[in-house]
XYZ file of C-alpha atoms in Angstrom:
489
model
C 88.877 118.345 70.825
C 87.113 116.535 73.264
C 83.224 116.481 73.403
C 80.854 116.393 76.252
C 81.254 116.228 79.945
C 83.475 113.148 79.710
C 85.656 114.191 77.182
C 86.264 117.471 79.430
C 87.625 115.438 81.900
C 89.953 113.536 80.263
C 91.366 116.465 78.527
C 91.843 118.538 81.839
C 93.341 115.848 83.400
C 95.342 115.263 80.597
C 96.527 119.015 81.003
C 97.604 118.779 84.944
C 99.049 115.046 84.510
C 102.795 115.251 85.957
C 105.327 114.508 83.283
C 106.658 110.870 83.494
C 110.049 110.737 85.127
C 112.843 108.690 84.304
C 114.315 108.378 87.028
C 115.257 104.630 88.564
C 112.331 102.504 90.075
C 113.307 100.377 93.487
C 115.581 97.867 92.648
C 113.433 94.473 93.342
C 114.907 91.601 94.466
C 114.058 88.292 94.258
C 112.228 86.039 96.697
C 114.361 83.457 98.298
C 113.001 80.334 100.048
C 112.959 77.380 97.219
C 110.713 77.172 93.782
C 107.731 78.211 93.406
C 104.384 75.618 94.402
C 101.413 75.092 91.806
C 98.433 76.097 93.239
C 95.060 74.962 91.613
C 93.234 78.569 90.534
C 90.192 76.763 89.959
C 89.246 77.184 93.517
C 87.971 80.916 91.945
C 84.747 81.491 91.101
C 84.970 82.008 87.050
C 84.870 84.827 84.858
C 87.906 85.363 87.662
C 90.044 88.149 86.988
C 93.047 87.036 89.156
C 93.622 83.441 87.076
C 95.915 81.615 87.754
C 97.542 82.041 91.454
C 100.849 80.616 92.264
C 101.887 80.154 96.474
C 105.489 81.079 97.950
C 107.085 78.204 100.291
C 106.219 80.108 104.325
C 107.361 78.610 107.438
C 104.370 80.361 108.934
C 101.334 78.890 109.800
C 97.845 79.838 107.826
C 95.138 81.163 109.494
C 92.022 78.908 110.213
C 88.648 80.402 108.378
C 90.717 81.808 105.339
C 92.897 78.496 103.759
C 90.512 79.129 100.672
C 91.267 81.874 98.078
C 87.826 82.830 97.853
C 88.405 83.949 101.711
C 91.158 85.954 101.220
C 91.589 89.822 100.750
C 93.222 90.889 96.944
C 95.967 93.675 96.820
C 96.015 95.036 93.587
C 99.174 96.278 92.288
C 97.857 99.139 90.258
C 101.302 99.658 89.481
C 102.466 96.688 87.985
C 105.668 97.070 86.849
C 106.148 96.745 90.537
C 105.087 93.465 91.038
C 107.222 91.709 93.414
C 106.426 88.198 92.499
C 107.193 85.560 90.445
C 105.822 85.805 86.418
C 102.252 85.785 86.640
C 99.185 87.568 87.189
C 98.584 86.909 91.084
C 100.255 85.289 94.129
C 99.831 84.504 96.835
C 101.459 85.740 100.306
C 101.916 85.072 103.992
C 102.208 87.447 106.052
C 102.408 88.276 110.252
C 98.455 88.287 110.584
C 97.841 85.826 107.705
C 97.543 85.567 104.250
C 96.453 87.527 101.031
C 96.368 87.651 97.112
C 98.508 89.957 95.576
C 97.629 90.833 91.643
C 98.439 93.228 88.881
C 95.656 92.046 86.677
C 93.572 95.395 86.757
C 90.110 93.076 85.846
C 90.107 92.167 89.276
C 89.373 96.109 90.626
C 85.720 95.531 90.511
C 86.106 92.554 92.381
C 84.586 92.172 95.913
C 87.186 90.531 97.182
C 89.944 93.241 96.111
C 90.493 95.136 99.500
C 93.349 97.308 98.228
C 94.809 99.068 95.172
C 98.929 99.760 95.732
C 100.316 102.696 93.645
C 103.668 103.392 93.421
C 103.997 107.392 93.411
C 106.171 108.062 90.492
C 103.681 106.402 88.161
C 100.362 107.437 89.674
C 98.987 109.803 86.970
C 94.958 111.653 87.526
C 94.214 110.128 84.299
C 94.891 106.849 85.440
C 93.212 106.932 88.723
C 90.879 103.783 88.764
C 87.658 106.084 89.622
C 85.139 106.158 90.565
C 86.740 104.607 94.009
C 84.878 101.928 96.042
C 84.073 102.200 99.778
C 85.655 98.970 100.636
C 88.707 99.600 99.188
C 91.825 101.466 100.843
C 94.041 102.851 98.698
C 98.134 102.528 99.852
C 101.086 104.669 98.200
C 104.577 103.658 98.252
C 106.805 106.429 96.825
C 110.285 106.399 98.372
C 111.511 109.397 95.832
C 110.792 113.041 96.280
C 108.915 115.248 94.719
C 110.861 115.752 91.327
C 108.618 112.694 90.571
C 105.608 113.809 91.208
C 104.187 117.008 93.178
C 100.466 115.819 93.455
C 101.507 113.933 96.712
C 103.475 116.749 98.613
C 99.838 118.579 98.691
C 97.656 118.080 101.094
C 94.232 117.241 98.648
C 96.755 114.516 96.916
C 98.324 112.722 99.720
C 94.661 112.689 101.501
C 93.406 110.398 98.261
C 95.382 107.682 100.276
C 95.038 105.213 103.331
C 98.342 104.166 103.784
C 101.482 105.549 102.892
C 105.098 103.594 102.683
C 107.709 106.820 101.864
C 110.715 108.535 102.867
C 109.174 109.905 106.112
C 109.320 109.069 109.441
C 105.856 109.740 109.590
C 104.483 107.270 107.165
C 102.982 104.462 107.952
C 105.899 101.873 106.698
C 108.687 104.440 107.208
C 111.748 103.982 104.353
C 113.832 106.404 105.558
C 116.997 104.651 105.783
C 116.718 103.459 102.543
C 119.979 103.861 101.484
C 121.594 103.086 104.275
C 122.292 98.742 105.071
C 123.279 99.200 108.217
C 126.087 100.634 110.605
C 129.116 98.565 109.585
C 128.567 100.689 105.979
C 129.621 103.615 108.237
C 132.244 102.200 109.900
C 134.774 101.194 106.315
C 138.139 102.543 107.352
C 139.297 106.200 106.326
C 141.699 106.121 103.534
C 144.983 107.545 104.912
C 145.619 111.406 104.922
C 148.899 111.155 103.284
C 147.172 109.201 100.470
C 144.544 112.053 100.008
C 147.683 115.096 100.417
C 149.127 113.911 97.534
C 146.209 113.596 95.284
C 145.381 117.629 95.804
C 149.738 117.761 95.334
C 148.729 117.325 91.703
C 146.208 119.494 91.347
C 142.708 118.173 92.570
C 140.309 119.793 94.466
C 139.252 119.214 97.797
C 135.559 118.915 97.091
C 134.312 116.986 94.632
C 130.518 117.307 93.063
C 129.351 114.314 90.713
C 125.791 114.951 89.408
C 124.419 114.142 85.945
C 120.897 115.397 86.540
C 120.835 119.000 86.480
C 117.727 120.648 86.870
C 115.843 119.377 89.635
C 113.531 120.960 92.466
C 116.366 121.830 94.976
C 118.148 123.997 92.194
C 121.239 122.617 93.081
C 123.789 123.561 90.542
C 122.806 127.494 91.115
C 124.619 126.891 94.790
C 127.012 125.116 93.130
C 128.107 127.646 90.562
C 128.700 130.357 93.441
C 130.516 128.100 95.508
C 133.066 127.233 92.562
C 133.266 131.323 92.733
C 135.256 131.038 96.323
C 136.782 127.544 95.844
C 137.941 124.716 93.737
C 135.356 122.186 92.885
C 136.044 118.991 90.783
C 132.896 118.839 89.002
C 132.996 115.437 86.866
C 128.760 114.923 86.128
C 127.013 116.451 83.524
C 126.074 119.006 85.797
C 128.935 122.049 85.743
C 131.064 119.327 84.429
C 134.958 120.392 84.684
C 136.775 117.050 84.862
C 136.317 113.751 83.540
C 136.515 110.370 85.287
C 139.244 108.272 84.194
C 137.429 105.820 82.366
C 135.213 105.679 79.786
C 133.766 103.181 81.932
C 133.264 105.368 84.809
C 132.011 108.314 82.721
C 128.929 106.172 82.018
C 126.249 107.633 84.347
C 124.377 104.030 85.092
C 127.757 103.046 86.701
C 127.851 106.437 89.046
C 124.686 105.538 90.972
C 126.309 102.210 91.822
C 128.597 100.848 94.247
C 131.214 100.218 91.306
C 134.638 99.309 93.404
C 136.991 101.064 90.749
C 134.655 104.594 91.041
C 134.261 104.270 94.731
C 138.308 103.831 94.901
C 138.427 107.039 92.810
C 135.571 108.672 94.743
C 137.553 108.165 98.518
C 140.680 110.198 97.343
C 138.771 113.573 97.783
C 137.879 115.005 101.692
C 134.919 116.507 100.721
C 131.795 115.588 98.820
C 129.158 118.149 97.685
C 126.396 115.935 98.682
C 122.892 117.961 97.681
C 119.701 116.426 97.099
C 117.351 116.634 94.206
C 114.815 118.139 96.372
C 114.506 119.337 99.810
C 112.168 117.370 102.354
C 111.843 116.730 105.262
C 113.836 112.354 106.056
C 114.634 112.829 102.462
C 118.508 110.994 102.061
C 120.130 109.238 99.350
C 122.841 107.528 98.579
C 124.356 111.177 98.191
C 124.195 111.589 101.706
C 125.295 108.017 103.025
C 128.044 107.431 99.932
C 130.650 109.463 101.157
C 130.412 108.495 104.862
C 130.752 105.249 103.531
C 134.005 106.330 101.756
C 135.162 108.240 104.902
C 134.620 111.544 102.916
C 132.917 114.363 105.073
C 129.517 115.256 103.336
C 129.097 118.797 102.667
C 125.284 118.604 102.539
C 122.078 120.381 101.417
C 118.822 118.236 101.601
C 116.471 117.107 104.799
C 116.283 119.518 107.219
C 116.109 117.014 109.795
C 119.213 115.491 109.003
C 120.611 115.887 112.062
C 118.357 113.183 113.774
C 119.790 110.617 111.724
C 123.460 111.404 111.845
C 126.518 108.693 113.863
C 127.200 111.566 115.762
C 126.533 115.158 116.629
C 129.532 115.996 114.518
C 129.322 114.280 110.951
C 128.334 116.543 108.696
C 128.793 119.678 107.444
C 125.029 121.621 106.579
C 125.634 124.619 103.513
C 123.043 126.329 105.465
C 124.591 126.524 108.539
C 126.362 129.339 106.558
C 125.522 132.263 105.585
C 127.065 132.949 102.094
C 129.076 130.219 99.777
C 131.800 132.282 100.384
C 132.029 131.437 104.482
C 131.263 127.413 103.561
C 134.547 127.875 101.183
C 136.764 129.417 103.890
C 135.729 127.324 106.524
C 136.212 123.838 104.179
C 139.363 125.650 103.454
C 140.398 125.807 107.062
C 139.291 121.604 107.644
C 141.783 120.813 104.305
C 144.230 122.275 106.237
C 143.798 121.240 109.526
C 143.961 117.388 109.851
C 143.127 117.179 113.422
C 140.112 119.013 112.790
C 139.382 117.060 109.939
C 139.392 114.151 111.671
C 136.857 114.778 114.266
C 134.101 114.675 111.527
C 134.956 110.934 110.701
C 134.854 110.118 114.570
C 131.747 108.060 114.144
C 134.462 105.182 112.060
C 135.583 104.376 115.441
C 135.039 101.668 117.942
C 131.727 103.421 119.414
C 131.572 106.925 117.627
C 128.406 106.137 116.661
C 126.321 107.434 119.906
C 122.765 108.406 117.778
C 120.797 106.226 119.677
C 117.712 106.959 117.762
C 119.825 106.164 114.411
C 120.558 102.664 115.677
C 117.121 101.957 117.078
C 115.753 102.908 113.675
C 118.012 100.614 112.309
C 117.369 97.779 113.990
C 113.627 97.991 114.141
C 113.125 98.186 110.925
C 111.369 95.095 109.597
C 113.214 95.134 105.974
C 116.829 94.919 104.527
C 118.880 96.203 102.242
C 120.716 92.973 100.292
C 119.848 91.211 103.199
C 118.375 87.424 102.577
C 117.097 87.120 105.748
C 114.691 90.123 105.708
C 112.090 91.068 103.040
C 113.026 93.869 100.803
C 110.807 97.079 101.332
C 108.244 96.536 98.354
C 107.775 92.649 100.089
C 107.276 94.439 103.405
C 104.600 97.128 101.921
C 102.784 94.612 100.833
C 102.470 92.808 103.842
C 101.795 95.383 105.834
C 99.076 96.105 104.129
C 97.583 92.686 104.055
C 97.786 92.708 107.683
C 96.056 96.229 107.796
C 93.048 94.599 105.543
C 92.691 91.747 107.613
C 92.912 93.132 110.601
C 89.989 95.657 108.890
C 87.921 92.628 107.922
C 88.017 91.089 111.603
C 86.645 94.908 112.809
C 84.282 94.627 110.034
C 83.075 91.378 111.212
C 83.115 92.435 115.106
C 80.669 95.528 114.185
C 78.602 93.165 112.308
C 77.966 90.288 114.323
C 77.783 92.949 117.556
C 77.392 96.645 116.460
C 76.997 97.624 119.921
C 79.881 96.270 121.765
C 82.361 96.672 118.474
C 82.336 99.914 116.626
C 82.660 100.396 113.252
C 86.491 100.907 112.068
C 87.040 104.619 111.275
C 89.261 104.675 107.867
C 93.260 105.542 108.225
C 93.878 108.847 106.298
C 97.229 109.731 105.104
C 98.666 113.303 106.664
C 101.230 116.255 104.702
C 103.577 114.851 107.121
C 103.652 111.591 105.143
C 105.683 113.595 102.457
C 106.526 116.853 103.822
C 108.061 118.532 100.771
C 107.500 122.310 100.625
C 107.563 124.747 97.617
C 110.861 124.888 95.984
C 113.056 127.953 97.050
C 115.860 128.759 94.669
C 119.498 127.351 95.146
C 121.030 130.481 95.730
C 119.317 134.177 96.083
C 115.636 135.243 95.841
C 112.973 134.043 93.252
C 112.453 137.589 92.416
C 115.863 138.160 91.633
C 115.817 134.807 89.305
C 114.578 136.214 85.343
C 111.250 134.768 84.595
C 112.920 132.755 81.248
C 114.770 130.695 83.851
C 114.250 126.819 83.459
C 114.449 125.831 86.496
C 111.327 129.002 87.586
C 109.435 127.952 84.283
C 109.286 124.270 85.238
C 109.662 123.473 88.779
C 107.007 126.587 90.620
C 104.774 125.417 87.335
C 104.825 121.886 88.394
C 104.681 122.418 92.248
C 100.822 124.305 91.646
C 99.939 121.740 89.155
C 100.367 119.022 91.676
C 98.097 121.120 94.045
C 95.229 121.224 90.980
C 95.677 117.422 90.177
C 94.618 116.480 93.917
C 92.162 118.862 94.487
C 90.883 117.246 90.948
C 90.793 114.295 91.849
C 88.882 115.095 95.449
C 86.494 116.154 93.726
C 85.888 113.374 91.122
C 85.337 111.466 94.614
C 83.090 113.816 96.177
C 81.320 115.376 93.956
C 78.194 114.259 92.152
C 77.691 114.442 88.497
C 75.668 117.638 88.382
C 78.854 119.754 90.281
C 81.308 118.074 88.277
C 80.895 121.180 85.235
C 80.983 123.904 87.890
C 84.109 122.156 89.409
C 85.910 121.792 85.728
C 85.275 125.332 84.906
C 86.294 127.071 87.889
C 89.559 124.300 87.970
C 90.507 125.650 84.033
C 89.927 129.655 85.688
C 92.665 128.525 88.763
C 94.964 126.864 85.892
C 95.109 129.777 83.340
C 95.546 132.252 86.039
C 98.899 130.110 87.330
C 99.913 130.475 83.713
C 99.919 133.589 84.055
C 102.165 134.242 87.307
């Protein structure tokens, strides 16, 4: 047992700390551009913490005033297993407004010159939090998965710990909502023919096909699932409800399911319809679940953002489960589209010379500053990162405006991060009430649990901020009260 104040703490916090996930991190690519310079970290006044600092090749021009390290803002990765550089402590970057140091040494978070910590959401724990926090510093999340990761951040109190936010929303600061899709000629890969598909349900497939390996997650998925298998055939060939296997030992390998494998994607196209749910239901929230099968020319039969419908080709691309009202009506009308091509048909529209019409889908696209396997754009943990060095510098040059003429230049008022950022509300059962779900059910024993934890951890963590030393006990004790009373629900 833990003594004293301190010791309290660390044990409460060890109590609400979210359960590491482990789930995949963003897949980061390498820098392109030529080899890496030597750069002379001498330049640093010593004890440094940063060390040794290597430079990227840029075609763009430094700014005058801040050629010398000692000049330029740090971005600590306080993540680092994130660290989109080159072997090596620190490095340095150019960026639109200038340049910065980027580190993952964590020495360096005392350091003056260290302007910004970067988590990454899935790994940002309340016992880790590098308290207590410094005025100067502004503190950026980038956390492209949903909630199943961690539910701290879909509360108000936990997103509010941050400055600057790069997620799925639309409403972050460095939106990735199109993550998973590259771009519109992914949309537009030919339909496999009809006659092709006919004679794969001839012997004896389904016309939907569900392929999940990760079964109990926020959105309660498989509990939708299981009812819908009540009214129609479902080829189930995950983990999850698993009825079929792939043909391959190969393919049955769940790494290879989450990729763009040619031999399962060839497999994947034969089937109409793809049960395409999420693993949580928030608001820009899409994955390769949603994009896959328009890819494949399969029509998604989809559960997940309920704003979908802003990003779609078309106004016709899609079909939403809760557009109906029962499994039962989704069955019979997917069983009317199996057997009426021309029907059929209009849902993959969007695969023809100009059926996509979303004008707001293709602006998105194409204003987006990063790429998906694209050399000539950054990836989007390179493009976090310089957005926020060019937030910090462009906060230093305010800084320096107020200071040199406090009258004429007001002091910059700090960017706070909004619910909006993440927009994930409590989960709701798959299918049916939460009263009618018995209270030994895992998915009601883990996922409401976790969802009021996440609340406690940020209004934890506010308060570590806020508060003083002498209201820290008070705060502990009545935070324990609010804990074992959730136990108890």
């Amino acid at each position: 047992m833990a003594d004293g104040p301190t010791g309290a703490v660390l044990a409460l916090l060890g109590v609400f700390s979210v359960y590491a996930a482990s789930g995949s991190r963003p897949v980061v690519e390498k820098e392109t551009g030529g080899e890496a310079e030597p750069w002379d970290g001498a330049v640093f006044r010593p004890p440094s913490a940063l060390g040794a600092v290597g430079m990227t090749r840029s075609p763009r021009t430094q700014r005058p005033g801040r050629e010398e390290a000692g000049d330029l803002p740090v971005l600590l990765w306080w993540s680092p297993g994130l660290f989109p550089h080159f072997p090596g402590d620190s490095e340095r970057i150019e960026c639109a407004r200038g340049a910065c140091v980027a580190s993952r040494n964590r020495r360096a978070l005392r350091d003056s010159r260290t302007r910004a910590l970067l988590f990454y959401g899935t790994d940002f724990r309340a016992s880790d939090a590098p308290l207590p926090r410094l005025a100067h510093q502004s503190w950026a999340l980038l956390h492209e998965e949903s909630p199943l990761n961690n539910f701290l951040l879909s509360h108000g109190p936990g997103i509010r710990l941050f400055n600057l936010t790069s997620t799925f929303s639309r409403h972050s600061d460095y939106p990735l909502s199109l993550q998973w899709l590259p771009g519109t000629a992914y949309l537009r890969r030919p339909v496999p023919p009809l006659q092709e598909r006919a004679e794969w349900r001839r012997r004896g497939y389904a016309p939907l096909l569900y392929l999940q390996s990760h079964c109990d997650v926020p959105a309660d998925r498989d509990r939708y699932v299981r009812e819908l298998m009540r009214h129609i055939p479902v080829d189930s060939y995950g983990k999850c409800l698993q009825n079929r296997e792939l043909p391959t030992a190969r393919l049955q390998d769940t790494a290879t399911a989450t990729t763009e494998d040619p031999e399962l994607l060839a497999f994947l196209s034969r089937y109409k319809f793809h049960l395409a749910l999420e693993n949580a239901i928030c608001n820009d929230y899409m994955t390769e679940k949603l994009w896959r099968p328009m890819h494949l020319g399969a029509v998604p039969v989809y559960r997940g953002s309920p704003s979908v419908r802003d990003w779609m080709p078309n106004n016709h691309s899609i079909i939403l489960i809760d557009d109906f009202e029962s499994p039962q009506k989704l069955a019979e009308f997917i069983d009317f589209l199996d057997k009426n091509d021309e029907e059929y048909m209009k849902y993959l529209a969007y695969k023809q010379p100009g059926g996509i019409t979303n004008q707001f889908l293709l602006d998105s696209l194409k204003q987006r500053e990063w790429g998906l396997n694209d050399p000539l754009l950054p990836n989007y943990l390179n493009g976090f990162e310089c957005f926020v060095c060019d937030h910090e510098l462009a906060r230093l040059d305010a800084e320096k405006a107020h200071a040199a003429s406090p009258g004429d230049s007001p002091i910059p008022e700090p960017h706070i991060a909004q619910p909006s950022h993440m927009d994930c509300p409590m989960p709701t059962p798959g299918f049916g009430n939460v009263e009618e779900i018995p209270e030994n059910d895992s998915w009601k024993e883990m996922w409401l649990q976790d969802y009021w934890q996440g609340l406690d951890q940020g209004e934890a963590l506010t308060a570590m901020i806020h508060n003083n030393e002498t209201q820290q006990r008070k705060f502990w004790d009545y935070l324990h009260e609010v804990f074992m009373k959730r136990q108890h629900l």
